[in-house]
Short mmCIF file of C-alpha atoms and ligand atoms in Angstrom, two decimals:
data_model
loop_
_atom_site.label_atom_id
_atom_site.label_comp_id
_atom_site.label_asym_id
_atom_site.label_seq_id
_atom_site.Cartn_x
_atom_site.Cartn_y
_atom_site.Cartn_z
CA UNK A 1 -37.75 60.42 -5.31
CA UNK A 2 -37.08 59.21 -9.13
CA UNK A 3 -34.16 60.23 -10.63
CA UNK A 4 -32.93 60.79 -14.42
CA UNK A 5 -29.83 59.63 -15.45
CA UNK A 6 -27.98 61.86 -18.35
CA UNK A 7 -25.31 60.35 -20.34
CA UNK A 8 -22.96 62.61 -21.68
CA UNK A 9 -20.75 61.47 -25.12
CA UNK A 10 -17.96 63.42 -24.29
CA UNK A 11 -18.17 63.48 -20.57
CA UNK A 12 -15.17 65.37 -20.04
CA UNK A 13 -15.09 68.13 -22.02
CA UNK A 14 -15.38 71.60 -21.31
CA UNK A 15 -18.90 71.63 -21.76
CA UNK A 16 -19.61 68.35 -20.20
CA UNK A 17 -17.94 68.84 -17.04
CA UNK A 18 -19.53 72.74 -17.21
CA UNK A 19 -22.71 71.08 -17.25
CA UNK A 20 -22.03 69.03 -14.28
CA UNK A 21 -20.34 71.41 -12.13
CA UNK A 22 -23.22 73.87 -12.70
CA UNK A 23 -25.98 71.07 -11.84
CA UNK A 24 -24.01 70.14 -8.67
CA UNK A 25 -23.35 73.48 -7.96
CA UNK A 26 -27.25 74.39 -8.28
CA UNK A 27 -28.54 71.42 -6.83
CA UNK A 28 -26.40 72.33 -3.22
CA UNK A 29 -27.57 75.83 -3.41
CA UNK A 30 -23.59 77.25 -3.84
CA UNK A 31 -24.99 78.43 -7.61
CA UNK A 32 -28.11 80.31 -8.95
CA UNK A 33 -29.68 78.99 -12.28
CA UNK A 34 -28.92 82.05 -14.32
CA UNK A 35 -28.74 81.26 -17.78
CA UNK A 36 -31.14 78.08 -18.06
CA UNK A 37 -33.85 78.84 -19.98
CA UNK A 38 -35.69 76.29 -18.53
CA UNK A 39 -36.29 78.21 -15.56
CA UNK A 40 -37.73 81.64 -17.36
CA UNK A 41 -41.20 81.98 -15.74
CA UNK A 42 -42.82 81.44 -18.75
CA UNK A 43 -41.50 77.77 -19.72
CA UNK A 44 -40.87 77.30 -15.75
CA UNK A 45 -44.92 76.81 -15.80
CA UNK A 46 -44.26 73.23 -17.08
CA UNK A 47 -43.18 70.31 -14.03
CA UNK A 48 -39.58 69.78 -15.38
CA UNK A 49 -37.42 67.70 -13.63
CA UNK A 50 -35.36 69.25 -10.91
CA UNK A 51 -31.51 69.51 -11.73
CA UNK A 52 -31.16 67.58 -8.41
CA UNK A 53 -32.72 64.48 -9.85
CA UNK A 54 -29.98 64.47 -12.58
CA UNK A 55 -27.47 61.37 -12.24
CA UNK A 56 -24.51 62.04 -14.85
CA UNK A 57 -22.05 59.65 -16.42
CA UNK A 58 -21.20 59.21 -20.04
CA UNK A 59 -18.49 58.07 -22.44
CA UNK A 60 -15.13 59.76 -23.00
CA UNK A 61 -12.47 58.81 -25.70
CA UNK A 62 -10.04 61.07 -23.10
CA UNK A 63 -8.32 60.11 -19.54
CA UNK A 64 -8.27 63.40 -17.76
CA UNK A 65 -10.10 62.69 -15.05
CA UNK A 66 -13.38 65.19 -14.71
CA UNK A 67 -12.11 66.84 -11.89
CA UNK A 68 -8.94 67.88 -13.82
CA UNK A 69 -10.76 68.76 -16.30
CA UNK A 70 -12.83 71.42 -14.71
CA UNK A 71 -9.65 72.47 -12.23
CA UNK A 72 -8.30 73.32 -15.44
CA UNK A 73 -11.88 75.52 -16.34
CA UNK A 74 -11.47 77.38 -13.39
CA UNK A 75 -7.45 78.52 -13.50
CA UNK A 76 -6.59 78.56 -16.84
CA UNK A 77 -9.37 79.35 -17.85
CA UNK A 78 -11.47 80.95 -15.56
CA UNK A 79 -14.73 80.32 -16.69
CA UNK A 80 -15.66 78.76 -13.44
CA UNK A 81 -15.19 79.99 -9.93
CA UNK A 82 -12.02 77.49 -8.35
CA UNK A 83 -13.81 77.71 -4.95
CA UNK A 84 -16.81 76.10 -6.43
CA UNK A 85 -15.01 73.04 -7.63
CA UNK A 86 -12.90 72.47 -5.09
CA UNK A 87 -15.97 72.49 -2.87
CA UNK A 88 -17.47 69.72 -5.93
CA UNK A 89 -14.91 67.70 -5.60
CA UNK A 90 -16.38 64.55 -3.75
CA UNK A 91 -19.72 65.29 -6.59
CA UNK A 92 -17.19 65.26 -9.60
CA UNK A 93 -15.12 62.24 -8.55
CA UNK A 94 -18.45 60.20 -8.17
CA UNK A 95 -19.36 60.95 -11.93
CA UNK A 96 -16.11 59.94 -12.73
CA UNK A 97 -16.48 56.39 -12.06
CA UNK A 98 -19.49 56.44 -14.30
CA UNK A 99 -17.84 57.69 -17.69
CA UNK A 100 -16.80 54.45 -19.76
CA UNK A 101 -14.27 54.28 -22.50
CA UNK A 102 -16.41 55.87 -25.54
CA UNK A 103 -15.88 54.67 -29.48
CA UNK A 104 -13.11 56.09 -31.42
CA UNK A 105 -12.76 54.14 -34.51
CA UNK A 106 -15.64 55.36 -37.01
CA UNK A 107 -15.40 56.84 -40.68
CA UNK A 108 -12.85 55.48 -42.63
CA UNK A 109 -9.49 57.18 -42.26
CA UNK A 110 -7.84 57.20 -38.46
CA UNK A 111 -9.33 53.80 -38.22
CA UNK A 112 -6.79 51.54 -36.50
CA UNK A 113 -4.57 53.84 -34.73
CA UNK A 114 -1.60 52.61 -32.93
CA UNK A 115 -2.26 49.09 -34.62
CA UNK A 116 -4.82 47.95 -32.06
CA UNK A 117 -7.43 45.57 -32.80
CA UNK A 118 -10.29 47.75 -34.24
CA UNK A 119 -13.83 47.09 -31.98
CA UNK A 120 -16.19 46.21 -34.79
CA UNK A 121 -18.71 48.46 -34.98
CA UNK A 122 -21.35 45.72 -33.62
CA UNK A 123 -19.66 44.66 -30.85
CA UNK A 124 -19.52 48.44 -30.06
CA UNK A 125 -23.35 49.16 -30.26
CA UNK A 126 -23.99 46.25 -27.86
CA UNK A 127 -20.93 47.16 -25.48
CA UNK A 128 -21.91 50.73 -25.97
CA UNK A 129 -25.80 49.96 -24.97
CA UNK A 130 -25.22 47.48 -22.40
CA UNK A 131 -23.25 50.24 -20.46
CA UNK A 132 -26.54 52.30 -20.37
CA UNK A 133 -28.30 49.20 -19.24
CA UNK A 134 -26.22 48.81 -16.80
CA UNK A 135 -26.38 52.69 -15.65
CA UNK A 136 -29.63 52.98 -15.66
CA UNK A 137 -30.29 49.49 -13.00
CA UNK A 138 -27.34 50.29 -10.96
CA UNK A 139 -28.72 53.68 -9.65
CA UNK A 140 -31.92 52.93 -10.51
CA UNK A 141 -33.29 55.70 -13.00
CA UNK A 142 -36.43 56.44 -14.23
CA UNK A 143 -35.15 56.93 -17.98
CA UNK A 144 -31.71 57.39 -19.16
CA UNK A 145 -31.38 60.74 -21.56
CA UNK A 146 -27.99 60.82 -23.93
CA UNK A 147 -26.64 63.83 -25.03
CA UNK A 148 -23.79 64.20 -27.69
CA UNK A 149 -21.64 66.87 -26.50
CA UNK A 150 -18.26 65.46 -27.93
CA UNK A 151 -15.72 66.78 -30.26
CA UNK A 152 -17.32 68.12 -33.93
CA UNK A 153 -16.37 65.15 -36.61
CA UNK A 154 -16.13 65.74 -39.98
CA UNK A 155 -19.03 65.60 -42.15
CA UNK A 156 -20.13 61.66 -43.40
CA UNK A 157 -20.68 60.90 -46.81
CA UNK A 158 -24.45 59.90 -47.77
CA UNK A 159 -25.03 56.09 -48.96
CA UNK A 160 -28.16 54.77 -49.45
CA UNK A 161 -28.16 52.55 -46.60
CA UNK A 162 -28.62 55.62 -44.22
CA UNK A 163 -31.90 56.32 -45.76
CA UNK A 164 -33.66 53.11 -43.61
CA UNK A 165 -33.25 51.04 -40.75
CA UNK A 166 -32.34 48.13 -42.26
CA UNK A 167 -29.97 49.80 -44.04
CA UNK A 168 -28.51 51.43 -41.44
CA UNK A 169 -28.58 47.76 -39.89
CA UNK A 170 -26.48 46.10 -42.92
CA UNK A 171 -23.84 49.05 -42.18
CA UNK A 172 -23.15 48.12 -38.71
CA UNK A 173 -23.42 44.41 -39.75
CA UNK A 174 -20.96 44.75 -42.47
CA UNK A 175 -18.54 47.04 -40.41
CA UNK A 176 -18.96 49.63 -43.40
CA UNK A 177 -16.93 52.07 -40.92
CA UNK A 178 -16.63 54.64 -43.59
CA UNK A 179 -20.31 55.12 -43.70
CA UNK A 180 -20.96 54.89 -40.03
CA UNK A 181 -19.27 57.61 -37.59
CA UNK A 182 -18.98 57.70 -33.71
CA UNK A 183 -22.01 59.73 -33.56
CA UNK A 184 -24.13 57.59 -34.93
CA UNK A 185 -23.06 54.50 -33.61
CA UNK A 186 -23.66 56.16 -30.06
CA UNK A 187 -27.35 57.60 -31.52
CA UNK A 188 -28.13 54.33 -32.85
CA UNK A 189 -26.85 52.53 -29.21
CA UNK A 190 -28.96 54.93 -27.63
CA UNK A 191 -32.25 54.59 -29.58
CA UNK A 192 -32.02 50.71 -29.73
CA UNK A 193 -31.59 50.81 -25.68
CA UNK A 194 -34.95 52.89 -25.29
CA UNK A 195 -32.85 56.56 -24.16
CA UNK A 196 -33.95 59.19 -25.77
CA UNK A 197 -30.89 61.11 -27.70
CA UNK A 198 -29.83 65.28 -27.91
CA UNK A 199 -27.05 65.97 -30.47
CA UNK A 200 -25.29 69.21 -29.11
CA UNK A 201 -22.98 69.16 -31.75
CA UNK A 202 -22.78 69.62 -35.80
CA UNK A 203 -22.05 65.48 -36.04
CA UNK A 204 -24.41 63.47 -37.72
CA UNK A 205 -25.32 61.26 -34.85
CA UNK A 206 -29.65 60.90 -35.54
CA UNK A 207 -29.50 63.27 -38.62
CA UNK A 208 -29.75 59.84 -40.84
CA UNK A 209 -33.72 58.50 -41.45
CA UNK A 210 -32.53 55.14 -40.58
CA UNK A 211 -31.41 56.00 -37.48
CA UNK A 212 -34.39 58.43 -36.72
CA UNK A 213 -37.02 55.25 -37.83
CA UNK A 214 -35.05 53.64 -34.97
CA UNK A 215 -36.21 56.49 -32.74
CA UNK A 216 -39.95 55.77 -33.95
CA UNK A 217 -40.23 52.19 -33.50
CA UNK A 218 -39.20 52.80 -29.95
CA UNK A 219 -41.30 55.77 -29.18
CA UNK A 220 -38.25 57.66 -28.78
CA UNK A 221 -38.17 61.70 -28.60
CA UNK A 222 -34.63 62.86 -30.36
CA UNK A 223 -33.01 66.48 -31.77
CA UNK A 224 -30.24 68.57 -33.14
CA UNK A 225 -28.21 69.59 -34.26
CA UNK A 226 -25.34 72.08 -33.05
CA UNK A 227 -26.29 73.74 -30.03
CA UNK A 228 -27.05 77.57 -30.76
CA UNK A 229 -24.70 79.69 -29.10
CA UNK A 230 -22.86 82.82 -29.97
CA UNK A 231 -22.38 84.17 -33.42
CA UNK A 232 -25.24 82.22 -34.96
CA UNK A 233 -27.38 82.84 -32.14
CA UNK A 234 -26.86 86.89 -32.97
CA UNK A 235 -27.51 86.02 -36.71
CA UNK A 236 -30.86 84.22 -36.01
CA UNK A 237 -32.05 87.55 -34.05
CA UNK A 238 -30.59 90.20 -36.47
CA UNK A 239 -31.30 88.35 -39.84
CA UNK A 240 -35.24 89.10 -39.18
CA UNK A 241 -34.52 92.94 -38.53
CA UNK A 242 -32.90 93.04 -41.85
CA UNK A 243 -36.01 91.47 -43.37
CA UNK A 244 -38.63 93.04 -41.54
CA UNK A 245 -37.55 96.69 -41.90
CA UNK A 246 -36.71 96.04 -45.78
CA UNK A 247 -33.21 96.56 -45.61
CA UNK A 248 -31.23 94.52 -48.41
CA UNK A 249 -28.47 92.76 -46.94
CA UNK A 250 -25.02 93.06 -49.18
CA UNK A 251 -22.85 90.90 -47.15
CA UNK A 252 -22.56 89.04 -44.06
CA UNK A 253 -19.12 88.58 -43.02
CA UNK A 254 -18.05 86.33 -40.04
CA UNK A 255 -14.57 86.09 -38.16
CA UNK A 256 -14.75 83.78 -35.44
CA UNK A 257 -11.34 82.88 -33.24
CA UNK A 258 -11.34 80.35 -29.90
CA UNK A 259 -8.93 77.91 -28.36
CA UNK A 260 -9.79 75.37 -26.41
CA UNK A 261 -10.36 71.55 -27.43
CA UNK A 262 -12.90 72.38 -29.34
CA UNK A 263 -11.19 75.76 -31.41
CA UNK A 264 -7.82 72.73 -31.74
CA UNK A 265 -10.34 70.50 -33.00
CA UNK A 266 -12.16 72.65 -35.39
CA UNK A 267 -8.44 73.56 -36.94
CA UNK A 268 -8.50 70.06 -38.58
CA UNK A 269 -10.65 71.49 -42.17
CA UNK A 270 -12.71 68.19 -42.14
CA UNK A 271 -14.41 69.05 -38.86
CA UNK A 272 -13.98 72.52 -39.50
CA UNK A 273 -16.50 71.98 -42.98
CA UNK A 274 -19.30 70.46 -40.68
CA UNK A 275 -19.53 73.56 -38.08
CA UNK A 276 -19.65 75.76 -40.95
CA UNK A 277 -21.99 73.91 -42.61
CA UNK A 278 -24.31 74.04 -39.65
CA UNK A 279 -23.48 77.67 -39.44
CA UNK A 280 -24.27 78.73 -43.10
CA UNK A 281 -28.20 77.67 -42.26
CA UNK A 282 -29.50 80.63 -40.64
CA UNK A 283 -29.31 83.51 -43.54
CA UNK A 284 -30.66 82.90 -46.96
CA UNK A 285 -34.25 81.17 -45.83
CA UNK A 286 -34.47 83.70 -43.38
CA UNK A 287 -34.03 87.38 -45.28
CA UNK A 288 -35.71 84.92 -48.72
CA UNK A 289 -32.42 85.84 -50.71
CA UNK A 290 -28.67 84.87 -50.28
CA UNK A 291 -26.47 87.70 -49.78
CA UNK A 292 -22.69 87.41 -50.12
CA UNK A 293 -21.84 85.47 -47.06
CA UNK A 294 -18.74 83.99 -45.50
CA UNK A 295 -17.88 82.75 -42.14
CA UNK A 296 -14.20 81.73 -40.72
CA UNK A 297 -13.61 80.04 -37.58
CA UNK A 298 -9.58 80.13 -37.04
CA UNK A 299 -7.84 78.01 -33.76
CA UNK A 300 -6.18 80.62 -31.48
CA UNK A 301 -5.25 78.45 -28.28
CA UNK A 302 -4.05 81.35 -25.53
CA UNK A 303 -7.88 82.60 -26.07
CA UNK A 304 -8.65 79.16 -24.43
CA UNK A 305 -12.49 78.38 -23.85
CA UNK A 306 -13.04 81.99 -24.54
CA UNK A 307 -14.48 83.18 -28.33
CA UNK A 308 -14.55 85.94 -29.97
CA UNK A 309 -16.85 86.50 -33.21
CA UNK A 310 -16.94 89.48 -35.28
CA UNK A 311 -19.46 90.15 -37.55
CA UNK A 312 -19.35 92.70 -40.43
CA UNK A 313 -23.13 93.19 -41.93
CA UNK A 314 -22.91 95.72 -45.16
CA UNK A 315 -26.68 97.02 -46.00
CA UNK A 316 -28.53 99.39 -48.75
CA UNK A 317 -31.46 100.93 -47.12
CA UNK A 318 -33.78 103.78 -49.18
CA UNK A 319 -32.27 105.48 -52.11
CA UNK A 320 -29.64 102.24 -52.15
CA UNK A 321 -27.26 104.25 -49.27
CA UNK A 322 -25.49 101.93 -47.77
CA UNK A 323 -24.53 101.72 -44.46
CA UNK A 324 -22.81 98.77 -41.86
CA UNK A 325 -23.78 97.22 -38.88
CA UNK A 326 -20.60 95.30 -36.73
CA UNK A 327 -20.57 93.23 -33.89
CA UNK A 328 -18.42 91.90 -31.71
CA UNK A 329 -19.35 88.71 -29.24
CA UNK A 330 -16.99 87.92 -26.70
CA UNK A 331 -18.06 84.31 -24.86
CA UNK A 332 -17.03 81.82 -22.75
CA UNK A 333 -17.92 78.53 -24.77
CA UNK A 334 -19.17 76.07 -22.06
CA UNK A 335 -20.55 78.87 -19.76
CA UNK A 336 -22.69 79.39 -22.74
CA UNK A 337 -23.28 75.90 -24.15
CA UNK A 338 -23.74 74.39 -19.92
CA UNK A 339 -26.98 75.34 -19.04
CA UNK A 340 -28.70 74.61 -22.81
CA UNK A 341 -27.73 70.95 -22.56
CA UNK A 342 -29.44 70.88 -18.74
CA UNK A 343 -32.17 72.64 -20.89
CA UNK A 344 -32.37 70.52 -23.34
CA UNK A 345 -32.11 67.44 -20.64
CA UNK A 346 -35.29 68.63 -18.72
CA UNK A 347 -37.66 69.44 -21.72
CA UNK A 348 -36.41 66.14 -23.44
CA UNK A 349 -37.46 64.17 -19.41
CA UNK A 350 -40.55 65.89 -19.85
CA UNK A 351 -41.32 64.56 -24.09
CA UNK A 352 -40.65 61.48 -22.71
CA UNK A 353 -42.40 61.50 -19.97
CA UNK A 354 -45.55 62.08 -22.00
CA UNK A 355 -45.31 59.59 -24.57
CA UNK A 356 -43.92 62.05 -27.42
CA UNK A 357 -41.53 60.44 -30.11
CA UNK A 358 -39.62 61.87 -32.91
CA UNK A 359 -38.48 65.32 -33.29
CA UNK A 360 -38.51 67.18 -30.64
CA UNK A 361 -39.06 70.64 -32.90
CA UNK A 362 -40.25 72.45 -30.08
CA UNK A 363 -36.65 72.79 -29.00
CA UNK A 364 -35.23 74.52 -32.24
CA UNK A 365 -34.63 77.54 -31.08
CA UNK A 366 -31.94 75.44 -29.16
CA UNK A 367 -29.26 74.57 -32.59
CA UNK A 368 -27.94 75.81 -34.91
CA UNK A 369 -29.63 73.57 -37.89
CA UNK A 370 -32.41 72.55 -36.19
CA UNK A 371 -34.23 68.80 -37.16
CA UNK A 372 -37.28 69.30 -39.43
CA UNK A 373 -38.24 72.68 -38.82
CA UNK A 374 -37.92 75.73 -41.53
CA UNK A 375 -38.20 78.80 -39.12
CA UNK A 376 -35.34 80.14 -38.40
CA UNK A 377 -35.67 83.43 -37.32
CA UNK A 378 -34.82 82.61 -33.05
CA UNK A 379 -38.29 84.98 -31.81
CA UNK A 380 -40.29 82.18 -34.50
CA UNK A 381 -38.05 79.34 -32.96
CA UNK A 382 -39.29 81.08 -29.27
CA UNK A 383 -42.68 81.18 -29.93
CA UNK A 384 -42.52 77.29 -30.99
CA UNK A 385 -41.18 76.42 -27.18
CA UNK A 386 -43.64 78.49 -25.95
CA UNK A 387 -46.79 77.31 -27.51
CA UNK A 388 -45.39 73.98 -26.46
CA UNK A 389 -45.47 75.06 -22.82
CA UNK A 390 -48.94 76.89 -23.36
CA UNK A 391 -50.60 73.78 -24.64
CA UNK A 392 -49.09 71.44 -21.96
CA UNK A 393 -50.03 73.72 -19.46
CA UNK A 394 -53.57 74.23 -20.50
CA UNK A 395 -54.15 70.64 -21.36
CA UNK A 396 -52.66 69.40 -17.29
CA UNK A 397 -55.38 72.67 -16.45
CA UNK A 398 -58.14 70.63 -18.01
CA UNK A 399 -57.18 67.25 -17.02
CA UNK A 400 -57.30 68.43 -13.47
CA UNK A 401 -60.60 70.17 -13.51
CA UNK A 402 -62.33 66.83 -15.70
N1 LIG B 1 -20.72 76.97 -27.04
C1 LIG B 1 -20.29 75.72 -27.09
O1 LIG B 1 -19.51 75.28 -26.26
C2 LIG B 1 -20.81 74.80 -28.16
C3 LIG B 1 -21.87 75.23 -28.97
C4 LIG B 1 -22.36 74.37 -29.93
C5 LIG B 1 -21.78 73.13 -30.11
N2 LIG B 1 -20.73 72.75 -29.34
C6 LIG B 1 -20.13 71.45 -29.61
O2 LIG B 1 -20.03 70.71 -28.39
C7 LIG B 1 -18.93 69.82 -28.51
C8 LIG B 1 -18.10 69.87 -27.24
O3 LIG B 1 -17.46 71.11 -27.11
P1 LIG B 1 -16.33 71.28 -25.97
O4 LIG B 1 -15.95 72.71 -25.99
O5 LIG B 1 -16.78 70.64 -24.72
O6 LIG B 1 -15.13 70.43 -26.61
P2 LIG B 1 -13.97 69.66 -25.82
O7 LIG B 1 -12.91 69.42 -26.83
O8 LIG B 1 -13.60 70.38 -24.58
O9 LIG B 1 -14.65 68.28 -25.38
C9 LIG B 1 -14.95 67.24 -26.27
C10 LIG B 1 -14.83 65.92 -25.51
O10 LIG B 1 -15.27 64.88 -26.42
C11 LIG B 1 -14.39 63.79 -26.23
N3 LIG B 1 -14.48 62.91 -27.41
C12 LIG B 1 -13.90 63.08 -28.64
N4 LIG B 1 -14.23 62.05 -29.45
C13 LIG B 1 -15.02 61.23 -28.73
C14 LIG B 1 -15.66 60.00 -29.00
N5 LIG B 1 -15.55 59.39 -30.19
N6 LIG B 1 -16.39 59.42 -28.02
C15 LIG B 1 -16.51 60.00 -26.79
N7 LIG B 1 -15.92 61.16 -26.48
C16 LIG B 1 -15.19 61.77 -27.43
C17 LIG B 1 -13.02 64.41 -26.01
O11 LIG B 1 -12.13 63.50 -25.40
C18 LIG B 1 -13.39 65.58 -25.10
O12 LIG B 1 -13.35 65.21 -23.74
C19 LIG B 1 -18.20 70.16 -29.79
O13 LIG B 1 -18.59 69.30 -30.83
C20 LIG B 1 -18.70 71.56 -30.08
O14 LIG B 1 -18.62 71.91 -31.45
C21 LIG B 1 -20.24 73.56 -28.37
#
């Protein structure tokens, strides 16, 4: 039976090791695949690979071990049941001998740390690539699929260079660090190695042409960015109602508060500035004006992996009355997030698997700012995945019966 392998940047973080745990979990039967929407009957008609096929390893910055790390899901923060990973234990300390030390030294400032020798940034792609190599004949995979799921960085300053491959070439070369972050020195390892590549986060991993021609020339499916969640997931299903029933929108007001690695992370206002960015997407294309919008994300650790986002919608409707609409969403983060990157895994297999490079826009309803596609109302970004399936499905029908 061929198996997958699926590299995760950020292998041990709470979504990461929520991923794994809930593949593991499924796979042995202890877990049912609620909340995949890869198994909704409707996108279930296409032959997706079967989360029991999955091999995971990946690259971590970190040194809690995996197992820790989702210990530490299931009592502090309960998110995951404890009996589940205690009985995952043997499963989570296999994958732990296949996450290798990741990159840390990228744009500019931080480079350096603790006076250490900085890895220039191409003896990182080919360290960085040779470890998928290596994955991917060790267990012997069919294809290896990476998928950015590591801490948010802070946005990266355009240069021209990012605009081409060559360019993007003559950055590594030169070790322009300030123009070349983690991300994309992991979506450019990943491309040149033949893996197709999922950004999960708000980073700019493929987002550059130079990196996506690299994607091209190898035939390579890739997307992002910024998985689609919570808040903005509620804004990409209300914004239409707005529109559609004629209803001016006054202001959109957004309060979001979350602990966890991530929330900690997301207090730095550099990294901060990049989730908003990929947050502040959804509203003006979408109801064809901009109303007064703002959103806050603020770092509350007790809350843990738990968020809460509170939305405060002001409206006119006939005769200019206005009126409100509020909502709260209460989440846990990786519980969430988990089963969209085994989504997003399976659907990327299957591009693959059928010769189909570049942007996977089929998937958009999966991010936040979603790669080359200008829908953004989430039914619009449905129907996309669905007349995906629909035309797969009715093009295996004919090849059969020819
Ligand atoms: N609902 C969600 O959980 C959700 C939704 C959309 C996007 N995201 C994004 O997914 C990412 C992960 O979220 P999380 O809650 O798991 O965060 P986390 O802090 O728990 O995990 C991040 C992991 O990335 C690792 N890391 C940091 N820099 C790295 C590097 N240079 N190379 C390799 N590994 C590195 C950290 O050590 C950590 O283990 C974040 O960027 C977040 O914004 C999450």
């Amino acid at each position: 039976m061929e198996r997958i392998g699926v590299w995760l940047i950020g292998a041990r973080g709470a979504l990461a090791s929520t991923a794994i745990v809930g593949a593991r979990a499924i796979s042995h039967g202890l877990a049912r695949p609620g909340g995949l929407v890869t198994e909704l009957p409707e996108v279930a008609a296409l032959r997706l690979v079967g989360l029991d096929r999955m091999v995971f390893g990946g690259w971590d910055i970190g040194s809690a071990k995996l197992l820790h790390r989702a210990r530490a899901m299931a009592v502090d923060d309960r998110a995951v049941p404890a009996g589940l990973v205690a009985a995952l234990e043997d499963d989570l300390l296999a994958v732990d001998n296949h996450i290798k030390p990741g990159f840390v030294d990228g744009g500019g400032r931080g480079a350096a740390r603790d006076g250490k020798k900085r890895e220039p940034l191409e003896a990182a792609v080919a360290r960085l690539g040779d470890d998928l190599e290596q994955f991917r004949l060790e267990q012997r995979l069919r294809r290896v699929i990476v998928v950015n799921v590591a801490s948010t960085e802070p946005p990266c300053a355009r240069v021209p260079e990012h605009d081409t491959l060559d360019g993007v070439r003559r950055l590594i070369q030169g070790d322009r660090r300030a123009a070349v972050t983690p991300s994309m020195l992991y979506a450019y390892a990943a491309l040149e190695r033949g893996c197709p590549y999922v950004n999960f986060t708000p980073s700019t991993g493929a987002t550059p042409a130079g990196v996506q021609e690299l994607g091209w020339k190898h035939a390579l499916p890739f997307y992002g960015n910024d998985g689609k969640t919570g808040e903005t997931l509620m804004k990409s299903v209300l914004a239409p109602l707005f529109r559609m029933r004629n209803l001016e929108v006054l202001s959109w007001a957004g309060f979001n508060i979350l602990g966890g690695g991530d929330g900690e992370n997301l207090s730095n206002p550099r990294q901060r500035e990049s989730k908003l960015r990929s947050k502040s997407g959804v509203l003006s294309p979408t109801l064809g004006y901009a109303p007064h919008a703002s959103v806050s994300i603020d770092y509350v650790p007790s809350l843990g992996h738990w968020k809460t986002a509170w939305d405060h919608i002001h409206f006119a409707g006939f005769l200019g009355t206005k009126m409100s609409v509020q909502f709260i969403w209460q989440g846990c983060d990786a519980i969430l997030a988990a089963p969209l990157a085994l989504d997003l895994v399976r659907l990327t297999d299957f591009a693959h698997e059928r010769g189909e490079r570049g942007p996977m826009t089929q998937l958009a309803c999966f991010f936040k700012d979603p790669m080359g596609v200008s829908v953004h109302s989430f039914t619009d970004q449905f129907r996309l995945l669905l007349d995906y399936v629909d035309e797969h499905v009715s093009r295996e029908r004919h090849g059969r019966r020819r």
